[in-house]
Coordinates of C-alpha atoms and ligand atoms in Angstrom, one line a residue:
Chain I
M4 CA -0.5 37.9 106.1
D5 CA -2.9 36.9 103.5
K6 CA -1.0 33.8 102.2
V7 CA -0.6 31.2 105.0
F8 CA 0.8 28.4 102.9
D9 CA 2.2 28.4 99.4
F10 CA 3.2 25.0 97.9
R11 CA 5.1 25.0 94.5
G12 CA 5.7 21.7 92.8
V13 CA 6.3 19.9 96.1
S14 CA 7.2 16.2 96.1
F15 CA 8.0 14.0 99.0
A16 CA 9.0 10.3 99.4
Y17 CA 9.7 8.3 102.5
P18 CA 13.2 6.8 102.4
G19 CA 13.3 3.9 100.0
R20 CA 9.7 4.4 98.9
E21 CA 7.8 5.6 95.9
P22 CA 6.8 9.3 96.4
S23 CA 3.8 9.8 98.7
L24 CA 3.2 13.2 97.3
R25 CA 3.8 14.3 93.8
E26 CA 4.2 17.9 92.5
A27 CA 1.7 19.5 94.8
T28 CA 1.0 23.2 94.0
F29 CA -1.6 25.2 95.9
E30 CA -2.1 28.1 98.2
V31 CA -4.0 28.6 101.4
A32 CA -5.2 32.0 102.4
G33 CA -5.6 33.3 105.9
G34 CA -8.9 32.5 107.5
E35 CA -9.7 29.8 104.9
R36 CA -11.3 26.5 105.7
L37 CA -9.7 23.9 103.5
A38 CA -10.2 20.1 103.5
I39 CA -7.7 17.6 102.1
L40 CA -9.8 14.8 100.8
G41 CA -8.4 11.4 99.7
A42 CA -8.6 7.7 100.1
N43 CA -6.5 5.8 102.6
G44 CA -2.8 6.1 101.8
S45 CA -3.3 8.9 99.3
G46 CA -0.9 11.2 101.2
K47 CA -3.1 13.4 103.4
S48 CA -1.1 12.9 106.6
T49 CA 2.2 13.4 104.7
L50 CA 0.9 16.7 103.3
L51 CA 0.0 17.9 106.8
H52 CA 3.5 17.0 108.0
L53 CA 5.0 19.0 105.2
M54 CA 2.8 22.0 106.2
D55 CA 3.8 21.7 109.8
G56 CA 7.5 21.7 109.0
L57 CA 8.0 18.2 110.3
Y58 CA 8.9 16.8 106.8
F59 CA 10.6 18.9 104.1
A60 CA 10.0 19.1 100.4
Q61 CA 12.5 17.0 98.4
S62 CA 11.8 19.0 95.3
G63 CA 9.7 22.1 95.0
E64 CA 9.2 24.7 97.7
V65 CA 7.0 25.0 100.8
R66 CA 6.4 28.5 102.2
A67 CA 4.5 29.3 105.4
F68 CA 3.8 32.9 106.4
G69 CA 6.0 34.0 103.5
Q70 CA 9.0 32.1 104.8
R71 CA 10.5 29.0 103.2
L72 CA 10.3 25.9 105.4
T73 CA 13.6 24.1 105.7
P74 CA 15.1 22.1 108.6
E75 CA 17.2 25.2 109.5
S76 CA 14.5 27.9 109.2
V77 CA 12.0 26.1 111.5
E78 CA 14.7 25.9 114.2
R79 CA 16.2 29.4 113.9
P80 CA 14.7 32.2 116.0
P81 CA 12.8 34.4 115.5
F82 CA 10.9 32.5 112.7
G83 CA 11.2 29.0 114.1
P84 CA 9.5 29.5 117.5
L85 CA 7.0 31.9 115.9
F86 CA 6.1 29.3 113.3
R87 CA 5.6 26.6 116.0
R88 CA 3.4 28.9 117.9
R89 CA 1.3 29.9 114.9
A90 CA 0.7 26.4 113.5
G91 CA -0.9 23.7 115.6
F92 CA -1.1 20.1 114.4
L93 CA -3.7 17.7 115.7
F94 CA -2.3 14.3 115.1
Q95 CA -4.3 11.3 113.8
N96 CA -3.2 9.3 116.9
S97 CA -4.0 11.2 120.1
D98 CA -1.9 8.8 122.1
A99 CA 1.2 10.0 120.3
Q100 CA 0.3 13.6 120.9
L101 CA -0.3 13.2 124.7
F102 CA 3.1 12.3 126.1
C103 CA 3.1 14.1 129.5
P104 CA 2.2 12.5 132.8
S105 CA -0.8 14.9 133.4
V106 CA -3.2 17.0 131.5
E107 CA -1.9 20.2 133.1
E108 CA 1.7 19.4 132.0
E109 CA 0.4 18.5 128.6
L110 CA -1.1 21.9 128.1
A111 CA 1.9 23.6 129.7
F112 CA 4.4 21.8 127.4
G113 CA 4.1 24.1 124.4
P114 CA 4.2 27.4 126.3
L115 CA 7.1 26.2 128.4
Q116 CA 9.2 25.5 125.3
M117 CA 8.3 29.0 124.1
G118 CA 9.7 30.4 127.4
W119 CA 6.5 32.0 128.6
K120 CA 6.1 33.1 132.2
E121 CA 4.9 30.5 134.6
E122 CA 2.0 32.4 136.2
E123 CA 0.8 33.3 132.7
I124 CA 1.0 29.6 131.6
L125 CA -0.9 28.3 134.6
R126 CA -3.6 31.0 134.1
R127 CA -3.9 30.0 130.4
V128 CA -4.1 26.3 131.2
G129 CA -7.1 27.1 133.3
D130 CA -8.7 29.3 130.7
T131 CA -8.1 26.8 127.8
L132 CA -9.4 23.8 129.8
G133 CA -12.5 25.9 130.7
L134 CA -13.1 26.9 127.0
L135 CA -13.2 23.2 126.1
G136 CA -15.3 22.3 129.2
I137 CA -12.7 19.9 130.5
A138 CA -11.4 21.7 133.6
H139 CA -12.2 18.6 135.7
L140 CA -9.5 16.6 133.8
R141 CA -6.6 18.9 134.8
D142 CA -4.8 16.5 137.2
R143 CA -5.6 13.3 135.3
P144 CA -3.0 11.3 133.4
P145 CA -3.9 11.4 129.7
H146 CA -3.7 7.6 129.2
G147 CA -6.8 7.0 131.3
L148 CA -9.0 9.3 129.3
S149 CA -11.6 8.3 126.7
S150 CA -10.8 8.9 123.0
G151 CA -13.1 11.9 122.9
E152 CA -11.5 13.4 126.0
K153 CA -8.0 12.7 124.6
K154 CA -8.9 14.6 121.4
K155 CA -10.1 17.6 123.4
V156 CA -7.0 17.6 125.5
A157 CA -4.8 17.4 122.4
L158 CA -6.8 20.3 120.9
A159 CA -6.4 22.2 124.1
S160 CA -2.7 21.7 124.1
L161 CA -2.6 23.4 120.7
L162 CA -5.2 26.2 121.4
I163 CA -3.3 27.4 124.5
L164 CA -0.6 28.8 122.1
S165 CA -3.3 30.8 120.2
P166 CA -2.4 29.4 116.8
V167 CA -3.3 31.1 113.5
V168 CA -3.6 27.8 111.6
L169 CA -4.9 24.4 112.8
L170 CA -3.8 21.3 110.9
L171 CA -6.3 18.6 111.8
D172 CA -5.6 15.0 110.8
E173 CA -8.9 13.0 110.8
P174 CA -10.2 15.0 113.8
T175 CA -13.4 13.1 114.2
A176 CA -12.2 9.6 113.6
G177 CA -13.2 7.3 116.5
L178 CA -15.5 9.8 118.1
D179 CA -19.2 9.1 118.8
P180 CA -21.8 11.3 117.0
R181 CA -22.2 13.6 120.1
S182 CA -18.5 14.2 120.6
Q183 CA -18.2 14.7 116.8
G184 CA -20.9 17.3 117.0
I185 CA -19.2 19.1 119.9
L186 CA -15.9 19.1 118.2
L187 CA -17.3 20.5 114.9
E188 CA -19.2 23.2 116.8
L189 CA -16.1 24.2 118.6
L190 CA -14.0 24.4 115.4
D191 CA -16.8 26.5 113.9
D192 CA -16.8 28.9 116.8
L193 CA -13.0 29.2 116.7
H194 CA -13.1 29.9 113.0
G195 CA -15.9 32.4 113.5
M196 CA -14.3 34.2 116.4
G197 CA -10.7 34.7 115.4
G198 CA -10.4 34.0 111.7
L199 CA -8.5 30.8 112.4
T200 CA -7.3 29.0 109.3
L201 CA -8.4 25.4 109.3
V202 CA -6.9 22.6 107.2
T203 CA -8.5 19.2 107.8
A204 CA -7.5 15.9 106.3
T205 CA -10.3 13.5 106.0
H206 CA -11.9 10.8 103.8
D207 CA -15.3 11.4 105.4
L208 CA -17.6 13.0 102.8
E209 CA -20.2 13.8 105.4
L210 CA -17.8 15.9 107.3
L211 CA -16.8 18.1 104.4
P212 CA -19.6 20.7 104.4
H213 CA -19.1 21.3 108.2
I214 CA -15.4 21.9 108.1
S215 CA -14.5 23.3 104.7
D216 CA -15.4 25.8 102.0
R217 CA -12.8 24.5 99.6
V218 CA -11.4 21.0 98.9
L219 CA -8.1 19.7 97.7
V220 CA -8.7 16.2 96.4
L221 CA -5.7 13.8 96.5
G222 CA -5.8 10.9 94.0
E223 CA -4.4 7.5 94.6
D224 CA -1.4 8.5 92.3
H225 CA -0.5 11.0 95.1
R226 CA -1.2 14.0 92.9
I227 CA -3.7 16.7 93.5
A228 CA -6.7 15.6 91.4
A229 CA -8.8 18.7 92.0
D230 CA -8.9 22.0 93.9
L231 CA -12.5 23.3 94.1
P232 CA -15.3 24.6 96.3
T233 CA -16.8 22.0 98.7
E234 CA -20.2 22.2 97.1
R235 CA -18.9 21.3 93.7
A236 CA -16.6 18.5 94.9
L237 CA -19.5 16.8 96.6
G238 CA -21.6 17.0 93.5
D239 CA -18.9 15.6 91.2
T240 CA -19.6 11.9 91.3
G241 CA -17.1 11.2 88.5
L242 CA -14.3 12.9 90.4
L243 CA -15.1 11.1 93.7
L244 CA -15.3 7.7 91.8
S245 CA -12.0 8.3 90.1
V246 CA -10.2 8.8 93.5
N247 CA -11.9 5.8 95.0
L248 CA -13.9 7.8 97.6
I249 CA -17.1 6.3 96.5
H250 CA -17.6 2.9 95.0
A251 CA -20.0 1.3 92.5
H252 CA -22.6 -0.2 94.7
R253 CA -24.2 -3.4 93.7
H254 CA -27.5 -4.3 95.0
R255 CA -30.7 -6.2 94.3
H256 CA -34.3 -5.1 93.8
G257 CA -36.4 -8.1 93.6
A258 CA -35.1 -10.3 90.9
M259 CA -32.9 -7.7 89.4
V260 CA -29.2 -7.0 90.3
H261 CA -27.6 -3.8 89.2
S262 CA -24.8 -1.5 90.2
H263 CA -24.4 2.3 90.2
P264 CA -22.1 4.8 91.8
H265 CA -23.1 5.2 95.4
Q266 CA -22.4 7.8 98.0
H267 CA -23.5 7.1 101.5
T268 CA -24.0 10.7 102.4
R269 CA -27.3 11.7 100.9
T270 CA -30.4 10.1 99.7
H271 CA -30.9 10.0 95.9
D272 CA -33.5 8.9 93.4
H273 CA -32.8 6.7 90.5
A274 CA -34.7 4.7 88.0
H275 CA -34.4 1.2 86.6
G276 CA -35.3 0.1 83.1
E277 CA -38.7 -1.1 84.2
G278 CA -39.6 2.3 85.5
K279 CA -39.6 1.3 89.2
D280 CA -38.2 4.4 90.8
H281 CA -37.0 4.3 94.4
L282 CA -35.0 6.0 97.0
H283 CA -31.8 5.0 98.8
Chain Y
M18 CA 0.1 -19.8 127.9
V19 CA 1.1 -16.7 126.1
R20 CA -2.4 -15.4 126.6
R21 CA -2.5 -15.9 130.3
G22 CA 0.9 -14.3 130.7
L23 CA -0.2 -11.3 128.7
G24 CA -3.5 -11.0 130.5
G25 CA -1.7 -11.0 133.8
L26 CA 0.8 -8.5 132.7
V27 CA -1.9 -6.2 131.4
G28 CA -3.8 -6.6 134.6
I29 CA -0.8 -5.7 136.8
A30 CA 0.2 -2.7 134.6
T31 CA -3.4 -1.5 134.7
V32 CA -3.5 -1.6 138.5
L33 CA -0.2 0.1 138.7
L34 CA -1.2 2.8 136.3
D35 CA -4.7 3.3 137.5
D36 CA -3.4 3.8 141.0
G37 CA -2.9 7.4 139.9
L38 CA -6.6 7.9 139.4
A39 CA -7.7 6.7 142.8
A40 CA -4.8 7.9 144.8
G41 CA -6.0 11.4 144.7
R42 CA -5.2 13.6 147.6
Q43 CA -6.9 11.4 150.1
G44 CA -5.6 11.3 153.7
W45 CA -2.9 13.6 155.0
L46 CA -0.2 11.4 153.6
G47 CA -1.7 12.0 150.1
R48 CA -1.3 15.7 150.7
V49 CA 2.4 15.7 151.7
D50 CA 4.5 17.0 148.9
A51 CA 5.8 14.3 146.5
R52 CA 9.4 15.4 147.0
A53 CA 9.0 15.1 150.8
K54 CA 7.5 11.6 150.5
L55 CA 10.2 10.5 148.1
L56 CA 13.0 11.8 150.2
G57 CA 11.6 10.6 153.6
L58 CA 10.4 7.1 152.6
L59 CA 13.5 6.4 150.4
S60 CA 15.9 7.3 153.2
V61 CA 14.0 4.9 155.6
L62 CA 14.2 2.3 152.8
V63 CA 17.9 2.7 152.4
A64 CA 18.4 2.4 156.1
T65 CA 16.4 -0.8 156.0
T66 CA 18.8 -2.4 153.7
F67 CA 21.6 -2.0 156.3
L68 CA 19.7 -3.6 159.2
R69 CA 21.1 -6.9 160.4
N70 CA 18.7 -7.7 163.3
L71 CA 15.1 -8.9 163.3
G72 CA 13.8 -6.4 165.8
P73 CA 14.5 -3.2 163.9
L74 CA 13.3 -4.8 160.7
A75 CA 10.0 -5.8 162.3
L76 CA 9.8 -2.3 163.7
C77 CA 10.2 -0.8 160.2
L78 CA 7.6 -3.1 158.8
G79 CA 5.2 -2.1 161.6
A80 CA 5.9 1.5 161.0
A81 CA 5.1 1.2 157.3
W82 CA 1.8 -0.4 158.1
A83 CA 1.0 2.2 160.7
L84 CA 1.9 5.0 158.3
A85 CA -0.5 3.5 155.8
W86 CA -3.3 3.2 158.4
F87 CA -2.9 6.6 160.1
G88 CA -2.0 8.3 156.8
G89 CA -5.6 7.6 155.6
L90 CA -4.6 5.5 152.6
D91 CA -7.0 3.1 151.0
M92 CA -6.0 0.0 153.0
R93 CA -7.4 -2.4 150.5
R94 CA -5.0 -1.2 147.8
V95 CA -2.0 -1.1 150.1
A96 CA -2.9 -4.5 151.5
L97 CA -3.0 -5.9 148.0
A98 CA 0.7 -5.1 147.5
L99 CA 1.6 -5.7 151.1
L100 CA 0.2 -9.2 151.2
A101 CA 1.0 -10.5 147.7
V102 CA 4.6 -9.6 147.7
P103 CA 5.8 -10.8 151.1
A104 CA 4.1 -14.1 150.4
F105 CA 6.2 -14.3 147.3
T106 CA 9.4 -13.4 149.1
L107 CA 8.6 -16.0 151.8
A108 CA 8.6 -18.6 149.1
L109 CA 12.0 -17.4 148.0
A110 CA 13.4 -17.1 151.5
A111 CA 12.1 -20.4 152.8
P112 CA 14.9 -22.7 151.3
A113 CA 17.5 -20.7 153.2
A114 CA 16.1 -22.2 156.4
F115 CA 17.2 -25.7 155.6
N116 CA 20.6 -27.2 156.4
V117 CA 21.2 -28.0 152.7
V118 CA 21.4 -24.2 152.1
T119 CA 22.5 -22.7 155.4
A120 CA 24.7 -24.7 157.8
G121 CA 23.9 -24.4 161.6
T122 CA 22.5 -26.2 164.6
P123 CA 19.6 -28.4 163.6
L124 CA 16.3 -27.4 165.2
V125 CA 13.9 -29.7 163.5
V126 CA 14.7 -32.9 161.6
L127 CA 12.4 -33.3 158.6
C128 CA 13.5 -36.5 157.0
H129 CA 16.4 -38.9 156.4
L130 CA 18.4 -38.1 153.2
G131 CA 21.1 -40.8 153.7
G132 CA 24.2 -38.8 153.1
G133 CA 26.7 -39.6 150.2
H134 CA 27.2 -37.4 147.1
W135 CA 24.8 -36.1 144.4
G136 CA 26.9 -34.9 141.5
P137 CA 29.4 -32.4 142.9
W138 CA 27.3 -31.8 146.1
R139 CA 27.6 -33.6 149.4
V140 CA 24.2 -34.7 150.6
P141 CA 23.8 -34.4 154.4
E142 CA 22.6 -37.3 156.6
F143 CA 19.3 -35.6 157.5
L144 CA 17.2 -32.7 156.1
T145 CA 16.9 -30.3 159.0
V146 CA 15.8 -26.7 159.7
T147 CA 18.8 -24.9 161.3
D148 CA 18.8 -22.0 163.7
R149 CA 21.1 -20.0 161.6
G150 CA 19.1 -20.9 158.5
L151 CA 15.8 -19.8 160.1
F152 CA 17.3 -16.5 161.1
V153 CA 18.7 -15.8 157.6
A154 CA 15.3 -16.7 156.0
A155 CA 13.4 -14.6 158.5
R156 CA 15.7 -11.7 158.0
F157 CA 15.4 -11.9 154.2
A158 CA 11.6 -12.1 154.4
L159 CA 11.2 -9.3 156.9
R160 CA 13.6 -7.0 155.0
S161 CA 11.7 -7.6 151.7
A162 CA 8.4 -7.1 153.4
A163 CA 9.6 -3.8 154.9
C164 CA 11.0 -2.5 151.7
V165 CA 7.9 -3.5 149.6
S166 CA 5.6 -2.0 152.2
L167 CA 7.5 1.3 152.2
A168 CA 7.5 1.4 148.4
S169 CA 3.8 0.6 148.2
V170 CA 2.9 3.2 150.8
L171 CA 4.8 5.7 148.6
A172 CA 3.0 4.4 145.5
A173 CA -0.4 4.4 147.1
A174 CA 0.0 7.9 148.5
T175 CA 1.4 9.6 145.4
R176 CA 0.0 9.8 141.9
P177 CA 2.6 8.8 139.3
Q178 CA 2.5 12.2 137.7
D179 CA 3.4 13.8 141.1
L180 CA 6.1 11.2 141.7
F181 CA 7.8 12.3 138.5
K182 CA 7.4 15.9 139.4
G183 CA 8.9 15.0 142.8
L184 CA 11.9 13.4 141.2
R185 CA 12.5 16.5 139.1
G186 CA 12.1 18.6 142.2
L187 CA 14.8 16.6 143.9
G188 CA 17.3 17.5 141.2
V189 CA 17.0 14.5 138.9
P190 CA 17.6 15.9 135.4
A191 CA 14.4 16.8 133.6
A192 CA 15.3 14.7 130.5
F193 CA 15.8 11.6 132.6
V194 CA 12.5 12.0 134.4
M195 CA 10.8 12.7 131.1
V196 CA 12.1 9.4 129.7
A197 CA 11.0 7.5 132.8
A198 CA 7.6 9.2 132.7
M199 CA 7.1 8.3 129.0
M200 CA 8.1 4.7 129.7
T201 CA 5.3 4.3 132.1
R202 CA 3.0 6.4 130.0
Y203 CA 3.5 4.1 126.9
L204 CA 3.9 0.8 128.8
D205 CA 0.1 0.8 129.0
L206 CA -0.2 1.4 125.3
L207 CA 2.4 -1.2 124.4
L208 CA 0.7 -3.8 126.6
R209 CA -2.6 -3.0 125.1
S210 CA -1.3 -3.4 121.6
A211 CA 0.3 -6.7 122.6
E212 CA -3.0 -7.9 123.8
E213 CA -4.7 -6.6 120.7
I214 CA -2.3 -8.3 118.4
H215 CA -2.7 -11.6 120.2
L216 CA -6.4 -11.4 120.3
A217 CA -6.6 -10.5 116.7
K218 CA -4.6 -13.7 115.9
L219 CA -6.7 -15.8 118.3
S220 CA -9.9 -14.6 116.7
R221 CA -8.7 -15.7 113.3
S222 CA -8.3 -19.3 114.5
L223 CA -11.0 -21.7 115.5
G224 CA -10.6 -23.9 118.5
G225 CA -7.1 -24.7 119.8
V226 CA -3.8 -24.2 118.2
G227 CA -0.6 -26.2 118.8
V228 CA 2.2 -25.0 121.1
A229 CA 4.5 -24.6 118.1
R230 CA 1.9 -22.4 116.3
E231 CA 1.4 -20.3 119.4
Q232 CA 5.1 -19.8 119.8
A233 CA 5.5 -18.8 116.2
W234 CA 2.7 -16.3 116.7
A235 CA 4.3 -14.9 119.8
A236 CA 7.5 -14.3 117.7
A237 CA 5.6 -12.7 114.9
G238 CA 3.7 -10.6 117.4
M239 CA 6.9 -9.3 118.9
G240 CA 8.0 -8.0 115.5
E241 CA 4.7 -6.3 114.9
L242 CA 4.8 -4.8 118.4
Y243 CA 8.3 -3.5 117.7
R244 CA 7.1 -1.9 114.5
R245 CA 4.1 -0.3 116.3
S246 CA 6.2 1.1 119.1
R247 CA 8.7 2.5 116.6
T248 CA 5.8 4.3 114.8
V249 CA 4.4 5.7 118.1
A250 CA 7.9 6.8 119.2
E251 CA 8.4 8.7 115.9
S252 CA 5.0 10.3 116.2
V253 CA 5.7 11.4 119.7
A254 CA 8.9 13.0 118.7
E255 CA 7.1 14.8 115.9
A256 CA 4.3 15.9 118.2
M257 CA 7.0 17.4 120.6
V258 CA 8.8 19.2 117.8
S259 CA 5.4 20.5 116.5
R260 CA 4.8 22.2 119.9
G261 CA 8.2 23.9 119.9
Y262 CA 10.5 21.3 121.4
T263 CA 14.1 21.9 120.3
G264 CA 16.1 19.4 122.2
E265 CA 15.9 20.9 125.7
V266 CA 13.0 20.2 128.0
H267 CA 11.5 23.0 130.0
T268 CA 9.1 22.0 132.8
L269 CA 6.9 23.7 135.3
R270 CA 8.5 24.9 138.5
Q271 CA 7.6 23.2 141.8
G272 CA 5.3 24.4 144.6
R273 CA 6.8 25.6 147.9
W274 CA 7.4 23.2 150.9
S275 CA 5.0 23.5 153.7
W276 CA 6.0 22.9 157.4
Q277 CA 4.2 19.6 157.2
D278 CA 6.4 18.5 154.4
G279 CA 9.5 19.5 156.4
T280 CA 8.2 17.7 159.5
F281 CA 7.5 14.6 157.5
V282 CA 11.0 14.4 156.1
A283 CA 12.6 15.2 159.5
G284 CA 10.5 12.4 161.1
C285 CA 11.5 9.9 158.5
L286 CA 15.2 10.9 158.8
A287 CA 15.0 10.5 162.6
F288 CA 13.3 7.1 162.3
G289 CA 15.9 5.9 159.8
A290 CA 18.7 7.0 162.1
A291 CA 17.1 5.3 165.0
L292 CA 16.8 2.1 163.0
L293 CA 20.5 2.3 162.1
A294 CA 21.4 2.8 165.7
L295 CA 19.5 -0.3 166.7
G296 CA 21.4 -2.2 163.9
Ligands
ATP316 N1 6.5 6.5 108.2 C1 6.3 6.0 106.9 N2 7.3 5.3 106.3 C2 7.1 4.8 105.1 N3 6.0 5.0 104.3 C3 5.0 5.7 104.8 C4 5.1 6.3 106.2 N4 3.9 6.9 106.4 C5 3.2 6.8 105.3 N5 3.8 6.1 104.4 C6 3.3 5.8 103.0 O1 3.0 7.0 102.4 C7 1.7 7.0 101.7 C8 0.8 8.1 102.2 O2 0.6 7.9 103.5 P1 -0.3 8.9 104.4 O3 -0.2 8.4 105.8 O4 0.1 10.3 104.1 O5 -1.7 8.6 103.8 P2 -3.1 9.1 104.4 O6 -3.8 9.7 103.2 O7 -3.0 10.0 105.6 O8 -3.8 7.8 104.7 P3 -4.9 7.5 105.9 O9 -6.3 7.9 105.4 O10 -4.8 6.0 106.0 O11 -4.5 8.2 107.1 C9 1.2 5.6 101.9 O12 1.5 4.8 100.8 C10 2.0 5.1 103.1 O13 2.2 3.7 103.0
MG317 MG1 -3.4 9.8 107.6

């Protein structure tokens, strides 16, 4: 199982809309950490839905674990249930993901649909909650949790199935710096331990080095603008400008107003005509 | 106006939903199996609706309070529901006491109406409180108070998530319980979006707005609310499919009944039967 995903010329449009994804072609290897980078509305969430077999390619072909994803193939055993177990999808909106009356039932939902034994499920619920340090939330209803706790419970509900791939849609959005840090460490550990494949959609440049080795950049024309190592993507100001992930930043130094491409992630030196160098 | 209504609604829902957090397993009543509580208290509640005399109704009301007290429930939370709702039913039941609504022997004469006709209705000579009317009003108020008390004891002693489990345990189809559970689960979210939409609009206006404007906003807000809830519903369905849902819900099995649970149900059934015998 070296190829986890294989997209060939995949296009997808919501009913009555312009395509939200155009002719996407790329592969994801097992154990890879891939980021999908793009501005708001560029099609990141749509792409993740296609990878998770929730939407289906209208032209082109999506393969996962060597099998073609179609509405029939993701329902038919043995591939269907196996695929659902292997691929976990962390939704952008945790409230949508947590639909059970209690955290325990939330975690048990996936395994129950897979037909696991009850004693096994209850044991794994305990283990998984312990792993994420949220054992005390077991009997709580999800709606009363903080956003950070909701994210952890949502993640736990995926991890209990021991997935091979995690598809994460803006996993750190809305989390405070400490919760963000904890989540990133956790993902790092999971990747390190079990060779988990991580695919993360984000528009947060700061996050990239922590969650990816490779970046798929989506342009605002809904095409893949670039597919390159994270280091190079972050250094390519022209590319980031062209997909509107950074903006020309206008500011004033004394009497002089000027603008230059600006990235809020790192400090940089630059010089003005009068030779006054400074740091942002 | 819209704002006050929404605020109140959000407040009520929050209290209802947050009950689950506080109503842990406190007191012995909290520890009785949810199925036993549902079965026992509901059967008493059904018996109550058949009672015709004031005595048994008062007995039932007293029993509900006693159960709350001796069951170790947080009396403040129970009292909130117990006091607020009977006050409301009293207001509803009060008109039945007057001769205009219920005919009967006058007990107290309140004022002179002068007889004659008012539209299609005949207006009596005097406005009085009748014996029959007082009885009907008292019965209505007592019965509502008893029913509400029983229901709030059930609600205060059981977390919503256990209540749903209990329903499933009593043979209510899993899909039905899931829909009911999701409705309460997302009611909170829906109300919060409603409030958000309204506040967002309010924050964009300075000072007061006319009633017409506010009504137009409410209408526009409903549309937006509908769109938002549709989106959430779609995402929920996707999240379920993503975790292996294929159209049939599988849920956790239930724990075993203890002898306390059995005793509780037996006690409730006996009490309900006794009430019915008293009439
Ligand atoms: N349910 C839907 N129905 C119709 N159009 C949609 C739907 N969801 C997304 N779109 C459209 O598809 C395009 C891509 O949306 P998508 O949600 O994939 O973007 P995204 O990159 O995830 O954006 P964001 O950063 O805001 O999450 C957008 O133009 C959006 O308006
Ligand atoms: Mg998105």
